[in-house]
XYZ file of C-alpha atoms in Angstrom:
376
model
C 0.000 0.000 0.000
C 1.150 3.556 -0.672
C 0.248 7.205 -0.854
C -0.370 8.560 -4.370
C 0.286 12.167 -5.393
C -0.268 14.101 -8.595
C 1.562 17.426 -8.535
C 0.610 19.994 -11.174
C 0.033 17.229 -13.716
C -0.863 18.380 -17.229
C -1.444 16.198 -20.281
C -1.575 18.104 -23.535
C -1.983 16.750 -27.054
C -0.537 19.034 -29.682
C -0.378 22.710 -28.776
C -3.892 23.391 -27.572
C -5.761 20.163 -26.678
C -5.652 19.582 -22.917
C -6.792 16.267 -21.426
C -5.622 17.395 -17.963
C -4.792 20.864 -16.712
C -2.549 21.332 -13.674
C -4.156 18.518 -11.641
C -3.174 18.315 -7.963
C -4.403 15.330 -5.985
C -3.225 13.566 -2.811
C -4.570 10.070 -2.128
C -3.820 8.798 1.371
C -2.443 5.332 2.052
C -5.401 2.937 2.028
C -7.908 5.528 0.785
C -10.655 4.759 -1.753
C -10.963 7.812 -3.997
C -13.302 8.309 -6.955
C -12.592 10.303 -10.117
C -15.995 11.213 -11.530
C -17.181 13.369 -14.388
C -18.690 13.269 -17.872
C -16.978 11.715 -20.885
C -13.893 13.662 -21.896
C -13.296 15.227 -18.478
C -9.831 13.660 -18.092
C -10.519 11.006 -15.462
C -9.354 8.022 -17.549
C -6.319 10.015 -18.704
C -5.358 10.507 -15.044
C -5.649 6.755 -14.458
C -3.524 5.953 -17.533
C -0.839 8.353 -16.313
C -0.827 6.659 -12.902
C -0.590 3.238 -14.517
C 2.312 4.300 -16.749
C 0.349 3.748 -19.965
C 0.866 7.426 -20.828
C 3.268 10.161 -19.735
C 2.419 13.632 -18.419
C 3.377 16.679 -20.472
C 4.396 18.358 -17.214
C 4.141 17.731 -13.484
C 5.082 14.776 -11.286
C 3.379 11.534 -10.272
C 4.470 10.009 -6.972
C 3.691 6.573 -5.531
C 4.892 5.919 -2.007
C 6.825 9.203 -2.072
C 8.797 8.207 -5.191
C 8.489 10.032 -8.528
C 7.445 7.403 -11.097
C 7.213 9.500 -14.276
C 9.978 7.564 -16.007
C 9.074 4.126 -14.600
C 7.519 1.446 -16.800
C 4.080 0.096 -15.801
C 5.578 -3.151 -14.479
C 7.936 -1.251 -12.190
C 5.231 0.747 -10.384
C 3.683 -2.127 -8.385
C 0.153 -1.183 -9.391
C -2.708 -3.334 -10.693
C -5.441 -2.174 -13.041
C -8.926 -3.460 -13.839
C -10.448 -2.412 -17.154
C -14.034 -1.919 -18.297
C -13.908 -4.877 -20.717
C -12.464 -7.447 -18.217
C -9.466 -8.241 -20.512
C -9.386 -11.943 -19.585
C -7.552 -14.580 -21.585
C -10.409 -16.548 -23.231
C -8.398 -19.778 -23.692
C -7.309 -19.934 -20.040
C -9.260 -21.240 -17.049
C -10.134 -18.935 -14.169
C -7.241 -20.426 -12.196
C -4.744 -19.738 -14.980
C -6.082 -16.214 -15.496
C -5.572 -15.497 -11.802
C -2.126 -17.063 -11.742
C -0.788 -15.592 -14.990
C 0.680 -12.370 -13.579
C 2.375 -14.184 -10.713
C 3.940 -16.733 -13.049
C 5.254 -13.932 -15.267
C 6.990 -12.552 -12.177
C 8.482 -16.008 -11.547
C 6.697 -16.388 -8.211
C 7.320 -19.822 -6.630
C 4.675 -22.377 -7.626
C 3.471 -23.075 -4.086
C 3.035 -19.347 -3.427
C 1.124 -18.909 -6.694
C -1.282 -21.669 -5.693
C -1.696 -20.262 -2.177
C -2.452 -16.738 -3.408
C -4.840 -17.914 -6.134
C -6.775 -20.121 -3.673
C -6.944 -17.347 -1.080
C -8.077 -14.710 -3.569
C -10.643 -16.984 -5.237
C -12.170 -17.812 -1.840
C -12.318 -14.117 -0.928
C -14.183 -13.338 -4.193
C -16.420 -16.420 -4.185
C -14.711 -17.964 -7.215
C -13.431 -21.191 -5.666
C -16.043 -23.334 -7.470
C -15.287 -21.707 -10.846
C -11.525 -22.175 -11.075
C -11.685 -24.717 -13.923
C -14.137 -22.770 -16.077
C -13.214 -20.623 -19.066
C -14.365 -16.958 -19.263
C -17.046 -17.850 -21.858
C -18.708 -20.064 -19.237
C -19.025 -17.225 -16.720
C -21.620 -14.507 -16.162
C -20.692 -10.836 -16.467
C -20.423 -10.443 -12.699
C -18.234 -13.545 -12.390
C -15.928 -12.281 -15.151
C -15.587 -8.951 -13.398
C -14.684 -10.705 -10.151
C -12.033 -12.717 -12.001
C -10.625 -9.482 -13.461
C -10.482 -7.960 -9.971
C -8.991 -11.167 -8.569
C -6.245 -11.175 -11.186
C -5.273 -7.680 -10.006
C -5.625 -8.417 -6.288
C -3.688 -11.678 -6.337
C -0.533 -9.682 -6.999
C -1.044 -7.758 -3.722
C -0.197 -4.399 -5.363
C 0.495 -1.132 -3.593
C -2.159 0.682 -5.653
C -5.370 -0.643 -7.208
C -6.709 1.226 -10.294
C -10.206 0.601 -11.660
C -11.419 2.132 -14.931
C -15.239 1.996 -15.049
C -15.226 -1.731 -14.142
C -18.998 -2.029 -13.641
C -20.317 -0.207 -16.710
C -20.917 -3.429 -18.683
C -23.095 -4.980 -15.965
C -26.870 -4.740 -15.611
C -28.299 -2.577 -12.820
C -28.895 -5.372 -10.289
C -25.502 -6.968 -10.826
C -23.808 -3.577 -10.739
C -25.292 -2.977 -7.299
C -24.141 -6.390 -6.054
C -20.579 -6.038 -7.334
C -20.451 -2.496 -5.939
C -21.189 -3.945 -2.507
C -18.485 -6.593 -2.990
C -15.966 -3.881 -3.890
C -16.826 -1.911 -0.762
C -16.426 -4.953 1.493
C -13.211 -5.932 -0.265
C -11.648 -2.545 0.288
C -12.598 -2.546 3.966
C -10.958 -5.944 4.312
C -7.745 -5.277 2.374
C -7.218 -1.522 2.738
C -5.406 -1.180 -0.608
C -5.043 2.373 -1.917
C -7.722 2.477 -4.615
C -8.425 4.995 -7.386
C -11.683 4.344 -9.202
C -12.859 6.073 -12.378
C -16.559 6.325 -13.209
C -19.121 8.592 -14.847
C -21.827 7.106 -12.577
C -22.519 9.421 -9.656
C -24.271 6.638 -7.691
C -21.041 4.614 -7.744
C -19.141 7.741 -6.732
C -21.431 8.515 -3.792
C -21.633 4.955 -2.462
C -18.037 3.764 -2.928
C -15.645 6.612 -2.297
C -14.045 7.904 0.890
C -13.616 11.093 -1.136
C -14.804 12.185 -4.570
C -12.824 14.166 -7.135
C -15.312 15.844 -9.505
C -13.727 16.723 -12.854
C -14.737 18.689 -15.931
C -12.732 19.544 -19.051
C -9.482 18.311 -17.522
C -9.732 20.361 -14.339
C -10.563 19.514 -10.742
C -13.883 21.132 -9.832
C -14.211 19.934 -6.233
C -12.657 17.370 -3.902
C -14.430 16.193 -0.766
C -16.405 13.484 0.975
C -19.639 12.336 -0.699
C -21.659 14.317 1.854
C -19.587 17.479 1.333
C -19.943 17.241 -2.438
C -23.700 16.713 -2.227
C -24.521 19.236 0.511
C -22.018 21.973 -0.384
C -21.320 22.004 -4.141
C -18.553 24.451 -4.982
C -20.053 25.626 -8.256
C -22.852 25.218 -10.778
C -21.191 22.279 -12.533
C -20.822 20.186 -9.373
C -24.347 21.105 -8.249
C -25.861 19.991 -11.537
C -23.740 16.882 -11.991
C -23.924 15.280 -8.545
C -27.462 14.178 -7.797
C -30.060 11.970 -9.435
C -32.312 13.470 -10.655
C -30.108 16.492 -11.268
C -30.501 19.682 -9.289
C -32.891 22.200 -10.875
C -30.761 25.172 -11.972
C -32.005 28.456 -13.394
C -31.063 32.096 -13.740
C -33.470 34.194 -11.711
C -33.645 38.029 -11.701
C -33.333 39.907 -8.407
C -36.034 42.321 -7.264
C -34.614 44.716 -4.654
C -32.207 41.974 -3.592
C -34.979 39.395 -3.287
C -34.662 36.103 -5.151
C -38.110 35.243 -6.496
C -38.597 31.827 -8.074
C -42.009 31.084 -9.458
C -43.189 34.175 -7.595
C -41.971 32.717 -4.263
C -39.285 34.600 -2.261
C -36.533 32.077 -1.523
C -33.534 34.217 -0.503
C -32.040 37.694 -0.236
C -28.688 38.570 -1.844
C -26.590 41.478 -0.539
C -24.650 42.036 -3.771
C -24.914 44.409 -6.693
C -26.235 41.733 -9.038
C -29.168 41.776 -11.427
C -29.630 38.007 -11.233
C -28.337 34.837 -9.595
C -28.377 31.152 -10.414
C -30.806 29.325 -8.145
C -30.495 25.610 -7.450
C -33.087 23.382 -5.782
C -32.833 19.598 -5.590
C -35.981 17.696 -6.637
C -36.355 16.133 -3.176
C -36.455 19.581 -1.549
C -39.887 20.424 -3.002
C -43.167 19.597 -1.293
C -46.747 19.973 -2.445
C -48.542 22.488 -0.189
C -52.040 23.825 0.268
C -53.523 27.205 -0.626
C -52.721 28.682 2.802
C -48.926 28.272 2.470
C -46.430 30.292 0.388
C -45.706 28.416 -2.819
C -44.518 28.572 -6.401
C -47.399 27.745 -8.737
C -46.609 25.327 -11.550
C -48.362 23.370 -14.304
C -47.736 19.629 -14.498
C -46.100 18.459 -17.740
C -45.848 14.725 -16.980
C -45.260 12.337 -14.065
C -42.711 9.518 -13.694
C -43.936 6.971 -11.106
C -40.967 5.172 -9.504
C -42.710 3.140 -6.822
C -41.208 4.692 -3.695
C -41.849 8.214 -5.029
C -42.965 10.132 -8.107
C -40.983 12.574 -10.219
C -43.259 15.395 -11.334
C -42.064 17.472 -14.286
C -43.633 20.925 -14.122
C -43.457 24.358 -15.729
C -43.177 27.297 -13.376
C -45.633 30.079 -14.105
C -42.951 32.768 -13.777
C -40.294 32.508 -16.458
C -36.606 33.245 -16.287
C -33.551 33.340 -18.503
C -31.721 30.219 -19.667
C -29.439 28.314 -17.272
C -25.702 29.039 -17.286
C -23.429 27.271 -19.744
C -21.788 25.290 -16.905
C -24.958 23.345 -16.109
C -24.853 19.774 -17.492
C -28.546 19.813 -18.457
C -29.536 23.409 -19.293
C -33.119 24.291 -18.538
C -35.146 27.474 -18.217
C -36.594 28.653 -14.929
C -39.936 27.224 -16.064
C -38.774 23.598 -16.322
C -38.521 21.886 -12.944
C -38.463 18.324 -11.615
C -39.968 17.761 -8.173
C -39.779 14.536 -6.172
C -43.007 13.912 -4.289
C -44.477 11.026 -2.247
C -46.051 8.211 -4.226
C -49.578 9.182 -3.146
C -49.058 12.598 -4.800
C -49.710 11.881 -8.484
C -51.103 14.975 -10.186
C -52.447 14.668 -13.712
C -50.744 16.342 -16.695
C -52.104 19.841 -17.238
C -53.157 20.331 -13.616
C -51.739 23.114 -11.451
C -49.876 22.384 -8.222
C -48.345 24.510 -5.490
C -44.737 23.728 -4.606
C -43.281 24.820 -1.307
C -39.518 25.370 -0.945
C -37.680 25.635 2.369
C -35.206 28.557 2.005
C -32.623 26.401 3.807
C -32.720 24.015 0.814
C -31.988 26.697 -1.782
C -28.508 26.989 -3.330
C -27.326 30.236 -4.928
C -24.474 30.728 -7.394
C -22.829 33.710 -9.071
C -24.311 34.151 -12.575
C -20.944 34.802 -14.276
C -18.438 32.541 -12.494
C -20.885 29.866 -11.364
C -19.194 29.794 -7.945
C -21.377 29.212 -4.866
C -22.294 32.407 -3.030
C -20.932 32.675 0.503
C -22.511 33.440 3.851
C -21.304 37.030 3.661
C -23.227 37.572 0.456
C -26.518 36.033 1.601
C -29.106 36.788 4.212
C -29.472 34.278 7.090
C -32.633 32.765 5.541
C -30.758 31.355 2.547
C -28.956 28.009 2.330
C -25.177 28.453 2.229
C -23.489 26.233 -0.361
């Protein structure tokens, strides 16, 4: 096991195409950290640089305090699991697990001991004589992880290893990964575009966009205190509702409902409200009035897509799913199932409202907001 550091790491292709820009990241010994972001954000590039499959244009990569920029992949004592399993189809599970050890000329008795121990840990002991074609997707993924773990590396790298699995199996293997990390404590860096994987697996999450680090923190910190519009809109399912809203004498009015007061010389702010923060209220409570577009019943709750009666300007360019102030998704209890075309009243607790600067997209601070507003 080892600490991993990326110091001012940049990867540039040609003169003006940046896959990574000045990335700084410290991963503690034994930590499980997630690199998450949309396609093209640079997360897989960072993993390839760590693995030695690519070289940084500038900056240093350290493993266990040692700069490894010039080291070959086999000299770094890391193990990597890919999205497509990368198993040898003509070899049995046992031989797939043992292959890396044999290449390192590990004594035969030690190879057998490690393979047996790892296969038992991953529930593969009854499958050792099967070929990959005889295995399910989840079993193949466990073999791929076992082949990496059997080497007992200092650092474990995983590049979207669950994306080829169906939803149920993905959830099961995710749980296995969590238990495995708790048991072994290997420094793990995991790349995904799936925010659910990021929230449930990581000790900390590194949210990336366009090759830059947007925010680094625990899952709770990322969710409750997004640093900017991009993080707010990306982390959360369904996504946070984001919209530009004009200010009236410093008051933030959304759908005609006062939700905050801003003590800045701005004409507008970006308002963010998570779908689960809405509630349907009666005529005697302050509310934003909206017209129901359609309803998505999900069993435990309903997602109600509505159009606010007061319009606003388009969302900022940093939002992953731009929407106008009129288009909103609200999560409501399953017994609340309004019909399309009907009007509903949505209450919003001011403590659940996020505000961002309209130009920079950065979260507004406590100094800039009145006490009634939620501080991001």
